Amino acid sequence: MPTRRSPARRPTMKDIARRAGVSESAVSFALNDRPGVSEATRARVRGVAEQLGWRPNTAARALSGEGAATVGFVLARPAHTLGVDSFFLQLVSGIQEVLAERHLGLLFQVARDVSEECAVYRRWWAEHRVDGVLVADPRAEDPRPDLLEELGLPAVVIGGAPGAGHRGASSVWADDAGAMASVVDELTALGHRRIVHIAGLPELAHTRRRIATLRAEADRRGLTEVRSVTTDYSDTEGAAVTRRVLGASPAPTALIYDNDVMAVAGVAAASDLGVEVPRDVSVVSWEDSALCRIVKPRLSALSRDSVEFGSMAARELLSLLDGGPPRAARVPVPRLTARDSTGPARPV
Amino acid sequence: MPTRRSPARRPTMKDIARRAGVSESAVSFALNDRPGVSEATRARVRGVAEQLGWRPNTAARALSGEGAATVGFVLARPAHTLGVDSFFLQLVSGIQEVLAERHLGLLFQVARDVSEECAVYRRWWAEHRVDGVLVADPRAEDPRPDLLEELGLPAVVIGGAPGAGHRGASSVWADDAGAMASVVDELTALGHRRIVHIAGLPELAHTRRRIATLRAEADRRGLTEVRSVTTDYSDTEGAAVTRRVLGASPAPTALIYDNDVMAVAGVAAASDLGVEVPRDVSVVSWEDSALCRIVKPRLSALSRDSVEFGSMAARELLSLLDGGPPRAARVPVPRLTARDSTGPARPV
């Protein structure tokens, strides 16, 4: 067992005072932006503080009411579904980029469900751990905005459409309705009239928006064989639903999957049934990722910039923390990147 | 813009004292495990505290030297490579499960490189933000264990082989050498003599262990056409190296990829060249994931339990925080799950 050296000592205001040749109270005035020292002294003190690597103690700052300098993010998803999701790590990485500029930490937690997520918020709040939170996966019936408002925790709902009742929270949102309409445009232009949308979790708000838009677009065009089926986002359910709908008669000629993993599993399931993509059925993945580009055939997919989505959410939270009003910011509409999995509908 | 209600008030020791009918100092003694109150009073005070949802203020606890109740985890990977990695979210989820039992938070940060990662540790340390850290991706020349020892931050190196110079840090590690030997056993039993290992980043310690083991196993068996090529783990480089090695003459009959994404990209690249898996070339993915199970052909892969890997790392860190000695804990050897991408070597 190696011996430990005694740990390095953190630089204190006393160290800075000694090095700068001023009193400790002058250092305190200078570093806390208070009057009582000249501009020249302030500049010298700050220079020395930077040289020594001095940082305000987070705990002291939190106790003095200046905030925890930390943002919280809870993801309520079962552990085993996390590894396959290409979206969240990119989102977190975008969040980080913005928080890092302000030296804010990201406190991250995985929860089993929304009620456990709410318990985490209550605990973080009671322990003064975070200044605000980012909320993912908004739901049709969502207890979180009310709770966060009650606690007075500033929040940004990621994927929350404007006017969806987020109380005092801001939101960043993607135009799912516009994106769905553009996919239906593209598929009907290729002659597809029988379309099945293999959707994600039915309780999520964006799942409902996509289903409602598909319904409206089909009605507008007089398409009677268009429908949505909800799943748990897993490759297993994606494959099972694919087998079921392709076994029906007449079978759909186009399938829209709510994530990349289900789309890839669906293509494999179709191939097992002797159904070829795109000859017999066209496939669109709602989420674009490396996965869509590396499988054969390469998948046509709705692309968006998930890193930028995260950055935008973090910027909205910073704006709330700076005292700005809650608002809804929209990310660019996801656009369809056509690759090898979409083609003309096979004549009946 | 909705009006905000005034936020809920956090329960204080005064509230508990009033409700329990004791003095504030009795509450403080009871909740801080100090003598001065009877066991009956201690029990009553704790019951009331729980009823009211009282929690110690993290900031106050940190200032009083009781620790930040937070563990840090920095991932030094470029943002755009994060989304495709099936390993890290599962790892984080396993870490969480263990930390949550002790109400410890996970402060998470993405950094561009190891030097930025070191700067994060220095800042966290200076700001008293974390009690200890989990260190990923150990390197052949790694500045981090020395830095963390200098700072006195307890650390667990994830994937760090024992005796690899982690100073006072603990490690959890997988037996890469044993796993590589078992893959070579399997492939040679199928008649493969020309094998290329499409490896990950050359600076990572586990990449070097795998390359050295493959070299030793080939020498032991007198196989002269076995080698490793390093990459950046991306699907792009995985596909490019695959095209290059399959274009050589004689071409390898088996390929071992250091992650799932490169293996899938490699199978697609082979197919573009008219090379069929497993008829013309066998493929093994070092990382098992949903991806390996959903593509066609399904990929033979080395499976390990990444969630458990994370949990084990967190448990080792808790042991260090509780004053235990640094130690090396080994996870079960990854084992080969044979699927449809491996078969007998094609006769020359």
XYZ file of C-alpha atoms in Angstrom:
696
model
C 0.000 0.000 0.000
C 1.533 3.304 -1.117
C 2.030 6.008 1.501
C 0.044 9.170 0.963
C 1.805 12.481 0.919
C 0.030 15.123 2.952
C -2.405 16.803 0.580
C -1.716 20.174 -0.987
C -3.027 23.182 0.911
C -5.726 25.309 -0.722
C -4.648 28.977 -1.118
C -6.459 31.272 1.329
C -7.201 34.992 1.430
C -4.341 35.257 3.927
C -1.911 33.873 1.332
C -3.164 36.376 -1.212
C -2.876 39.256 1.299
C 0.721 38.339 2.118
C 1.732 38.002 -1.520
C -0.056 41.215 -2.610
C 1.178 43.170 0.400
C -2.298 44.296 1.518
C -4.595 43.504 4.448
C -6.927 40.508 4.475
C -9.951 42.766 4.519
C -8.666 44.548 1.406
C -8.439 41.129 -0.264
C -11.981 40.324 0.799
C -13.279 43.679 -0.546
C -11.421 43.162 -3.817
C -12.542 39.588 -4.439
C -16.146 40.172 -3.392
C -16.597 43.239 -5.563
C -17.220 45.559 -2.630
C -16.131 49.175 -2.331
C -13.278 50.072 0.035
C -10.205 49.453 -2.119
C -8.730 51.325 -5.069
C -9.023 49.952 -8.588
C -5.262 49.412 -8.668
C -5.364 47.302 -5.480
C -8.363 45.373 -6.755
C -6.492 44.542 -9.951
C -3.331 43.526 -8.070
C -5.268 41.316 -5.647
C -7.110 39.602 -8.479
C -3.878 38.981 -10.338
C -2.319 37.361 -7.267
C -5.481 35.308 -6.610
C -5.338 33.973 -10.148
C -1.610 33.171 -9.879
C -2.213 31.174 -6.710
C -5.218 29.333 -8.159
C -7.541 30.719 -5.493
C -11.260 29.862 -5.739
C -14.172 30.872 -3.567
C -15.244 27.960 -1.354
C -18.483 26.649 -2.869
C -19.876 25.736 0.517
C -19.219 29.190 1.936
C -20.792 30.765 -1.119
C -23.874 28.561 -0.797
C -24.301 29.400 2.904
C -24.009 33.118 2.235
C -26.960 32.822 -0.129
C -24.966 33.162 -3.317
C -26.186 29.808 -4.624
C -24.780 26.318 -4.946
C -23.150 27.092 -8.336
C -24.651 23.792 -9.441
C -27.395 22.771 -11.845
C -29.326 19.521 -11.427
C -30.422 17.052 -14.109
C -32.434 13.917 -13.344
C -33.128 11.301 -15.973
C -36.049 9.010 -15.135
C -35.287 6.008 -17.313
C -34.603 2.390 -16.385
C -30.840 1.737 -16.291
C -30.862 -0.948 -18.977
C -32.443 1.360 -21.579
C -29.846 4.105 -21.096
C -26.905 2.555 -22.879
C -28.608 2.369 -26.245
C -29.847 5.923 -26.324
C -27.745 8.102 -28.579
C -29.526 11.284 -27.527
C -28.785 11.842 -23.845
C -24.993 11.842 -23.669
C -24.935 14.337 -26.526
C -27.513 16.450 -24.723
C -25.477 16.348 -21.494
C -22.348 17.257 -23.384
C -24.078 20.343 -24.841
C -25.335 21.317 -21.380
C -21.786 21.011 -20.003
C -20.255 23.237 -22.627
C -22.404 26.157 -21.511
C -22.205 25.480 -17.761
C -18.413 25.195 -17.917
C -18.126 28.785 -19.147
C -19.694 29.913 -15.861
C -17.931 27.302 -13.705
C -21.240 25.719 -12.799
C -21.307 22.034 -11.929
C -23.862 19.544 -13.216
C -25.322 17.255 -10.561
C -26.605 14.222 -12.422
C -28.946 11.524 -11.210
C -30.733 8.565 -12.778
C -34.156 7.779 -11.282
C -36.473 4.843 -11.855
C -39.596 6.924 -12.489
C -41.112 10.387 -12.164
C -42.103 9.934 -8.532
C -38.513 9.052 -7.620
C -37.437 12.056 -9.726
C -39.705 14.318 -7.659
C -38.175 12.920 -4.460
C -34.726 13.844 -5.782
C -35.860 17.436 -6.437
C -37.236 17.691 -2.889
C -33.996 16.392 -1.439
C -31.800 18.643 -3.566
C -33.923 21.601 -2.597
C -33.861 20.750 1.126
C -30.097 20.312 1.010
C -29.492 23.544 -0.994
C -27.652 21.437 -3.550
C -28.737 23.090 -6.786
C -29.666 26.554 -8.044
C -31.941 25.227 -10.764
C -32.778 22.122 -12.769
C -33.178 20.850 -16.312
C -36.239 18.655 -16.784
C -36.357 15.993 -19.509
C -39.169 13.946 -21.070
C -42.168 16.220 -20.407
C -45.364 14.237 -19.929
C -48.992 14.723 -20.718
C -49.830 14.610 -16.987
C -46.703 16.036 -15.416
C -46.368 16.690 -11.672
C -42.898 18.230 -11.999
C -43.552 21.840 -13.066
C -45.964 22.338 -10.125
C -43.509 20.812 -7.662
C -40.597 22.890 -8.939
C -42.634 26.063 -8.762
C -43.707 25.229 -5.219
C -40.061 24.725 -4.259
C -39.028 27.899 -6.070
C -36.440 26.029 -8.132
C -35.858 27.654 -11.534
C -36.353 25.061 -14.267
C -36.098 24.553 -18.011
C -38.240 21.836 -19.577
C -36.365 20.129 -22.427
C -38.768 19.221 -25.202
C -41.658 21.109 -23.641
C -43.881 22.765 -26.219
C -44.926 26.343 -25.437
C -48.277 26.778 -23.752
C -48.120 23.230 -22.366
C -48.486 24.345 -18.755
C -44.948 24.455 -17.429
C -45.869 27.057 -14.809
C -42.916 29.354 -14.172
C -40.473 27.150 -16.082
C -38.816 27.995 -19.371
C -38.781 25.475 -22.171
C -36.730 24.569 -25.199
C -38.641 22.654 -27.793
C -38.465 21.084 -31.219
C -41.310 21.412 -33.678
C -42.363 17.738 -33.730
C -45.571 18.585 -35.562
C -43.742 20.363 -38.379
C -41.222 17.532 -38.632
C -43.957 14.863 -38.791
C -45.768 16.813 -41.498
C -42.573 16.958 -43.579
C -42.048 13.181 -43.238
C -45.629 12.522 -44.369
C -45.088 14.908 -47.307
C -41.982 13.018 -48.337
C -43.562 9.561 -48.019
C -46.775 10.453 -49.849
C -44.714 12.037 -52.638
C -43.090 8.585 -53.025
C -46.573 7.064 -53.385
C -46.973 5.660 -49.861
C -50.595 5.468 -48.657
C -50.296 2.838 -45.912
C -48.019 4.118 -43.155
C -47.447 2.860 -39.599
C -45.774 5.062 -37.007
C -43.988 2.933 -34.388
C -43.991 5.448 -31.570
C -42.304 5.724 -28.171
C -43.774 5.900 -24.678
C -47.443 6.954 -24.782
C -47.172 9.114 -21.631
C -44.572 11.469 -23.136
C -45.853 14.771 -24.470
C -43.846 14.638 -27.705
C -45.160 11.136 -28.478
C -48.706 12.527 -28.264
C -47.825 15.508 -30.440
C -46.406 13.242 -33.145
C -49.403 10.893 -33.067
C -51.879 13.788 -33.246
C -50.025 15.378 -36.166
C -49.850 12.126 -38.113
C -53.599 11.685 -37.565
C -54.320 15.235 -38.777
C -52.037 14.918 -41.817
C -53.651 11.596 -42.783
C -57.157 13.060 -42.427
C -56.215 16.092 -44.487
C -55.024 13.798 -47.310
C -57.849 11.255 -46.991
C -55.457 8.451 -46.089
C -57.371 5.820 -44.132
C -54.568 3.308 -43.547
C -52.275 5.401 -41.409
C -51.862 4.762 -37.697
C -49.524 4.875 -34.688
C -48.561 2.074 -32.280
C -46.812 2.974 -29.002
C -43.857 1.065 -27.488
C -41.284 1.353 -24.700
C -38.555 2.491 -27.195
C -36.710 -0.839 -26.884
C -35.301 -2.835 -29.796
C -37.378 -5.801 -28.548
C -40.723 -4.009 -28.847
C -39.623 -2.296 -32.065
C -38.980 -5.709 -33.646
C -42.175 -7.277 -32.248
C -44.432 -4.479 -33.537
C -42.683 -4.616 -36.920
C -43.396 -8.348 -37.230
C -47.016 -7.787 -36.240
C -47.781 -4.948 -38.659
C -45.910 -6.537 -41.587
C -47.897 -9.738 -41.020
C -51.211 -7.888 -41.483
C -52.918 -7.678 -44.871
C -52.590 -5.330 -46.617
C -49.215 -4.549 -45.030
C -47.950 -0.965 -44.704
C -45.444 0.236 -47.315
C -43.745 2.728 -44.987
C -42.718 2.634 -41.319
C -41.754 5.642 -39.158
C -39.836 4.699 -35.974
C -39.559 7.061 -32.993
C -35.889 6.191 -32.398
C -32.874 4.763 -34.194
C -32.605 1.544 -32.176
C -36.161 0.476 -33.007
C -35.619 1.345 -36.683
C -32.523 -0.868 -36.912
C -34.262 -3.705 -35.051
C -37.275 -3.264 -37.351
C -35.184 -3.573 -40.519
C -33.660 -6.822 -39.173
C -37.117 -8.171 -38.238
C -38.446 -7.315 -41.725
C -35.512 -9.088 -43.337
C -36.285 -12.221 -41.271
C -39.780 -12.172 -42.823
C -38.326 -11.842 -46.330
C -39.433 -8.201 -46.491
C -36.726 -6.036 -48.065
C -35.965 -2.393 -47.285
C -36.624 -0.198 -49.277
C -37.962 -2.462 -52.037
C -40.953 -3.759 -50.038
C -41.142 -1.230 -47.234
C -39.593 2.208 -46.612
C -38.158 3.039 -43.180
C -37.605 6.422 -41.479
C -35.854 6.828 -38.109
C -36.916 9.839 -36.027
C -33.516 10.098 -34.405
C -30.407 10.394 -36.531
C -27.157 8.973 -35.147
C -23.978 7.160 -36.120
C -26.113 4.021 -35.965
C -28.275 5.162 -38.905
C -25.166 5.752 -41.012
C -23.354 2.493 -40.277
C -26.056 -0.131 -40.840
C -27.031 -1.539 -44.229
C -29.145 -0.139 -45.756
C -28.211 3.250 -44.307
C -31.326 4.722 -42.689
C -33.171 7.839 -43.795
C -33.556 9.845 -40.589
C -34.736 13.080 -39.015
C -31.602 14.935 -37.975
C -31.262 17.470 -35.232
C -28.312 18.826 -33.310
C -28.660 17.218 -29.866
C -25.510 18.896 -28.530
C -26.943 22.303 -29.454
C -30.303 21.321 -27.929
C -28.504 20.789 -24.598
C -26.548 24.038 -24.897
C -29.719 25.979 -25.585
C -31.434 24.475 -22.529
C -28.466 25.425 -20.335
C -28.452 28.975 -21.710
C -32.153 29.343 -20.902
C -31.503 28.168 -17.348
C -28.644 30.668 -16.947
C -31.022 33.378 -18.113
C -33.543 32.366 -15.402
C -30.779 32.284 -12.763
C -29.774 35.792 -13.841
C -33.337 36.898 -13.109
C -34.720 36.756 -16.633
C -38.383 35.879 -17.322
C -39.420 32.315 -18.259
C -39.710 31.843 -22.010
C -39.981 29.193 -24.726
C -37.037 28.810 -27.119
C -37.398 26.738 -30.265
C -34.590 24.676 -31.793
C -34.446 24.363 -35.600
C -37.061 21.966 -37.058
C -35.528 18.490 -37.445
C -35.084 17.786 -41.169
C -35.227 14.529 -43.064
C -31.888 13.225 -44.358
C -32.791 10.779 -47.123
C -30.455 7.773 -47.323
C -31.015 4.232 -48.602
C -34.037 3.060 -46.578
C -36.723 5.104 -48.341
C -37.953 4.653 -51.899
C -41.063 4.565 -54.070
C -44.021 2.553 -52.748
C -44.235 -0.847 -54.384
C -47.250 -0.980 -56.750
C -49.992 -3.222 -55.303
C -46.052 34.841 -17.878
C -47.346 32.892 -14.872
C -46.956 34.414 -11.438
C -44.724 32.546 -9.060
C -46.024 31.559 -5.673
C -43.556 32.232 -2.911
C -41.431 29.125 -2.638
C -41.952 26.521 0.066
C -39.910 27.043 3.216
C -37.306 24.442 4.147
C -37.922 22.916 7.603
C -35.371 24.122 10.154
C -34.108 22.807 13.482
C -36.393 25.384 15.104
C -39.440 23.770 13.453
C -38.339 20.366 14.691
C -37.754 21.684 18.227
C -41.220 23.217 18.329
C -42.925 20.096 17.040
C -40.934 17.715 19.291
C -41.293 19.961 22.325
C -37.567 20.170 23.043
C -34.901 22.879 22.849
C -33.056 23.697 19.629
C -29.784 22.544 21.138
C -31.357 19.191 22.017
C -32.360 18.891 18.352
C -28.829 19.710 17.259
C -27.353 17.111 19.652
C -29.837 14.493 18.490
C -29.353 15.044 14.759
C -25.576 15.358 14.941
C -25.103 12.174 16.963
C -23.638 13.992 19.932
C -24.129 13.137 23.625
C -26.365 15.392 25.760
C -29.834 13.966 25.084
C -31.540 10.748 26.119
C -32.074 7.965 23.613
C -35.848 8.549 23.854
C -35.448 12.220 22.927
C -33.024 11.371 20.137
C -35.554 8.925 18.685
C -38.438 11.433 18.983
C -36.409 14.228 17.367
C -35.357 11.980 14.484
C -38.939 10.881 13.930
C -40.126 14.491 13.729
C -37.216 15.448 11.448
C -38.189 12.670 9.083
C -41.864 13.660 9.178
C -41.001 17.236 8.240
C -38.590 16.190 5.488
C -35.673 17.886 7.206
C -32.232 17.477 5.628
C -28.856 18.781 6.737
C -27.802 21.731 4.604
C -25.090 20.387 2.313
C -23.218 23.660 2.350
C -23.174 23.819 6.146
C -22.008 20.235 6.286
C -19.219 20.929 3.815
C -18.027 23.997 5.753
C -17.986 22.089 9.019
C -15.567 19.634 7.411
C -18.068 16.815 7.059
C -17.557 16.613 3.305
C -19.453 17.726 0.230
C -21.551 14.526 0.093
C -20.702 14.512 -3.607
C -18.582 12.343 -5.859
C -17.030 13.669 -9.072
C -16.738 11.986 -12.459
C -15.028 13.583 -15.455
C -15.147 12.050 -18.889
C -12.436 13.303 -21.246
C -13.944 12.494 -24.621
C -14.907 14.766 -27.510
C -18.647 15.557 -27.397
C -19.431 14.076 -30.808
C -18.064 10.632 -29.868
C -20.154 10.373 -26.700
C -23.541 9.660 -28.205
C -22.528 6.412 -29.849
C -20.885 4.868 -26.821
C -23.070 2.244 -25.203
C -20.743 1.831 -22.234
C -20.744 5.112 -20.331
C -24.411 5.746 -19.567
C -24.678 2.202 -18.228
C -21.570 2.774 -16.139
C -22.992 6.027 -14.758
C -26.271 4.338 -14.000
C -24.466 1.654 -11.968
C -22.492 4.334 -10.110
C -25.744 6.149 -9.283
C -27.440 3.098 -7.846
C -24.769 2.793 -5.171
C -24.366 6.527 -4.460
C -28.119 6.964 -4.076
C -28.179 4.540 -1.129
C -25.917 6.947 0.740
C -27.577 10.118 -0.598
C -24.387 11.130 -2.354
C -24.628 13.281 -5.486
C -22.670 12.690 -8.687
C -21.056 15.800 -10.135
C -20.512 15.036 -13.803
C -18.341 16.867 -16.286
C -17.250 16.294 -19.873
C -13.739 17.545 -20.713
C -11.935 17.817 -24.022
C -8.746 16.073 -22.890
C -6.784 14.905 -19.869
C -5.214 18.288 -19.222
C -8.665 19.905 -19.064
C -9.731 17.001 -16.830
C -6.850 17.787 -14.442
C -7.936 21.435 -14.354
C -11.439 20.299 -13.344
C -10.007 18.245 -10.444
C -7.983 21.243 -9.251
C -11.049 23.461 -9.374
C -13.324 20.961 -7.620
C -10.686 20.505 -4.964
C -10.169 24.250 -4.456
C -13.921 24.764 -4.225
C -14.476 21.808 -1.836
C -16.988 20.441 -4.301
C -16.309 16.719 -4.070
C -15.213 14.173 -1.486
C -13.646 11.857 -4.050
C -13.576 11.057 -7.751
C -13.984 8.210 -10.215
C -11.343 8.199 -12.962
C -12.053 6.652 -16.369
C -9.847 5.648 -19.298
C -6.512 5.040 -17.521
C -3.563 5.819 -19.764
C -0.107 4.460 -20.251
C 1.371 7.845 -19.215
C -1.214 9.162 -16.814
C -0.789 12.403 -14.849
C -4.028 11.954 -12.908
C -3.148 9.558 -10.066
C -0.205 11.782 -9.031
C -2.343 14.907 -9.149
C -5.162 13.336 -7.140
C -2.741 12.078 -4.520
C -1.163 15.527 -4.286
C -4.611 17.035 -3.755
C -5.549 14.331 -1.257
C -8.680 13.434 -3.233
C -9.657 9.770 -2.784
C -9.990 8.150 -6.209
C -10.973 4.922 -7.922
C -9.498 4.217 -11.356
C -12.056 2.452 -13.556
C -10.317 -0.076 -15.785
C -6.983 0.324 -14.043
C -5.077 -2.951 -13.828
C -3.469 -3.649 -10.443
C 0.161 -2.659 -10.068
C -0.186 -0.080 -12.830
C 0.956 2.798 -10.627
C -2.261 4.390 -9.424
C -0.541 5.718 -6.272
C -3.037 5.842 -3.408
C -6.024 5.203 -5.656
C -8.141 2.064 -5.709
C -8.991 0.414 -8.996
C -11.662 -1.781 -10.496
C -10.500 -3.694 -13.511
C -11.480 -6.252 -16.090
C -9.079 -8.981 -17.145
C -8.528 -7.820 -20.735
C -5.621 -10.200 -21.166
C -7.692 -13.233 -20.168
C -10.541 -12.108 -22.415
C -8.246 -11.607 -25.411
C -6.706 -15.054 -24.871
C -10.180 -16.632 -24.879
C -11.101 -14.861 -28.140
C -7.888 -16.090 -29.798
C -8.630 -19.623 -28.509
C -12.095 -19.491 -30.043
C -10.923 -18.134 -33.401
C -7.997 -20.531 -33.781
C -10.310 -23.447 -32.910
C -12.389 -22.342 -35.925
C -9.265 -22.520 -38.085
C -8.414 -18.813 -38.249
C -4.674 -18.078 -38.653
C -4.805 -14.534 -40.098
C -6.374 -12.195 -37.555
C -6.472 -8.393 -37.391
C -7.369 -6.583 -34.152
C -8.901 -3.181 -34.913
C -8.086 -1.505 -31.620
C -9.092 1.728 -29.890
C -7.000 4.715 -28.801
C -3.314 3.772 -28.534
C -2.737 5.909 -25.412
C -5.245 3.984 -23.281
C -3.825 1.382 -20.926
C -6.392 -1.284 -21.794
C -5.687 -0.882 -25.524
C -2.016 -1.636 -24.817
C -2.891 -4.637 -22.640
C -5.054 -6.117 -25.405
C -2.401 -5.547 -28.079
C 0.353 -7.073 -25.932
C -1.777 -10.123 -25.126
C -2.694 -10.701 -28.769
C 1.015 -10.476 -29.667
C 1.944 -12.991 -26.951
C -0.879 -15.398 -27.863
C 0.116 -15.281 -31.552
C 3.788 -15.912 -30.720
C 2.873 -18.814 -28.471
C 0.949 -20.418 -31.326
C 3.443 -19.560 -34.073
C 0.884 -17.393 -35.913
C 2.803 -14.864 -38.023
C -0.149 -13.050 -39.626
C -1.755 -11.573 -36.536
C -1.591 -7.851 -35.771
C -3.308 -4.850 -34.228
C -4.169 -1.480 -35.800
C -5.177 1.422 -33.534
C -8.022 3.867 -34.243
C -10.000 6.653 -32.544
C -12.964 4.271 -31.856
C -15.131 6.011 -34.492
C -17.271 4.226 -37.080
C -15.385 6.204 -39.760
C -11.947 4.873 -38.812
C -13.393 1.405 -38.136
C -14.733 1.280 -41.710
C -11.554 2.758 -43.249
C -9.231 0.254 -41.524
C -11.565 -2.600 -42.493
C -11.391 -1.594 -46.173
C -7.602 -1.341 -45.972
C -6.944 -4.700 -44.315
C -9.489 -6.591 -46.447
C -7.863 -5.134 -49.562
C -4.471 -6.645 -48.621
C -3.378 -10.058 -49.912
C -3.715 -12.465 -48.277
C -6.630 -10.884 -46.399
C -7.346 -11.751 -42.746
C -10.109 -14.300 -42.101
C -11.042 -12.852 -38.693
C -11.402 -9.321 -37.329
C -11.603 -8.303 -33.645
C -13.011 -4.793 -33.064
C -12.466 -2.887 -29.805
C -16.048 -1.575 -29.751
C -19.485 -2.327 -31.135
C -19.784 0.740 -33.372
C -16.588 -0.061 -35.284
C -17.661 -3.706 -35.651
C -21.004 -2.720 -37.200
C -19.321 -0.187 -39.495
C -16.748 -2.841 -40.426
C -19.397 -5.392 -41.418
C -21.038 -2.766 -43.673
C -17.669 -1.825 -45.215
C -16.896 -5.517 -45.867
C -20.270 -5.990 -47.518
C -19.537 -3.030 -49.837
C -16.390 -4.909 -50.949
C -18.390 -8.092 -51.603
C -16.877 -9.720 -48.501
C -19.551 -11.622 -46.558
C -19.678 -12.139 -42.785
C -19.127 -14.872 -41.562
C -18.584 -16.749 -44.836
C -15.471 -14.790 -45.881
C -14.473 -13.164 -42.634
C -15.456 -13.662 -38.979
C -16.142 -10.624 -36.776
C -15.962 -10.228 -32.976
C -17.014 -7.052 -31.127
C -15.232 -6.371 -27.827
C -18.243 -4.560 -26.411
C -21.617 -6.252 -26.311
C -24.720 -4.051 -26.549
C -28.212 -3.897 -27.973
C -26.503 -2.854 -31.202
C -24.774 -6.254 -31.560
C -28.101 -8.034 -31.164
C -30.150 -5.933 -33.588
C -27.934 -5.820 -36.697
C -27.768 -8.552 -39.334
C -25.798 -10.726 -38.949
C -26.023 -10.519 -35.159
C -22.517 -9.957 -33.820
C -20.528 -12.336 -31.655
C -19.321 -10.168 -28.784
C -17.493 -10.044 -25.476
C -20.144 -9.378 -22.839
C -19.657 -7.744 -19.487
C -22.028 -6.112 -17.046
C -21.274 -2.381 -17.406
C -23.904 -1.383 -14.824
C -22.246 -3.663 -12.259
C -18.821 -2.313 -13.260
C -20.039 1.173 -12.266
C -21.602 -0.064 -9.028
C -18.382 -1.808 -8.050
C -16.352 1.357 -8.700
C -18.731 3.400 -6.538
C -18.550 0.833 -3.732
C -14.744 0.980 -3.783
C -14.889 4.766 -3.535
C -17.290 4.573 -0.575
C -14.851 2.209 1.098
C -12.028 4.761 0.638
C -14.252 7.565 1.964
C -14.986 5.414 5.011
C -11.245 5.243 5.644
C -10.539 1.863 4.045
C -7.210 1.113 2.325
C -6.816 1.420 -1.466
C -7.262 -1.900 -3.234
C -7.818 -3.458 -6.671
C -11.168 -5.150 -7.302
C -11.639 -7.338 -10.358
C -14.901 -7.632 -12.269
C -15.765 -11.018 -13.840
C -13.783 -11.785 -17.026
C -15.790 -10.693 -20.091
C -16.959 -13.810 -21.932
C -17.573 -14.377 -25.614
C -21.216 -14.666 -26.644
C -21.128 -16.444 -30.009
C -23.828 -15.231 -32.439
C -23.932 -15.178 -36.237
C -20.770 -13.251 -37.165
C -18.201 -15.965 -36.379
C -17.702 -19.222 -38.236
C -15.061 -21.581 -39.619
C -12.191 -19.991 -41.553
C -12.694 -20.264 -45.290
C -10.221 -22.755 -46.783
C -7.578 -20.906 -48.862
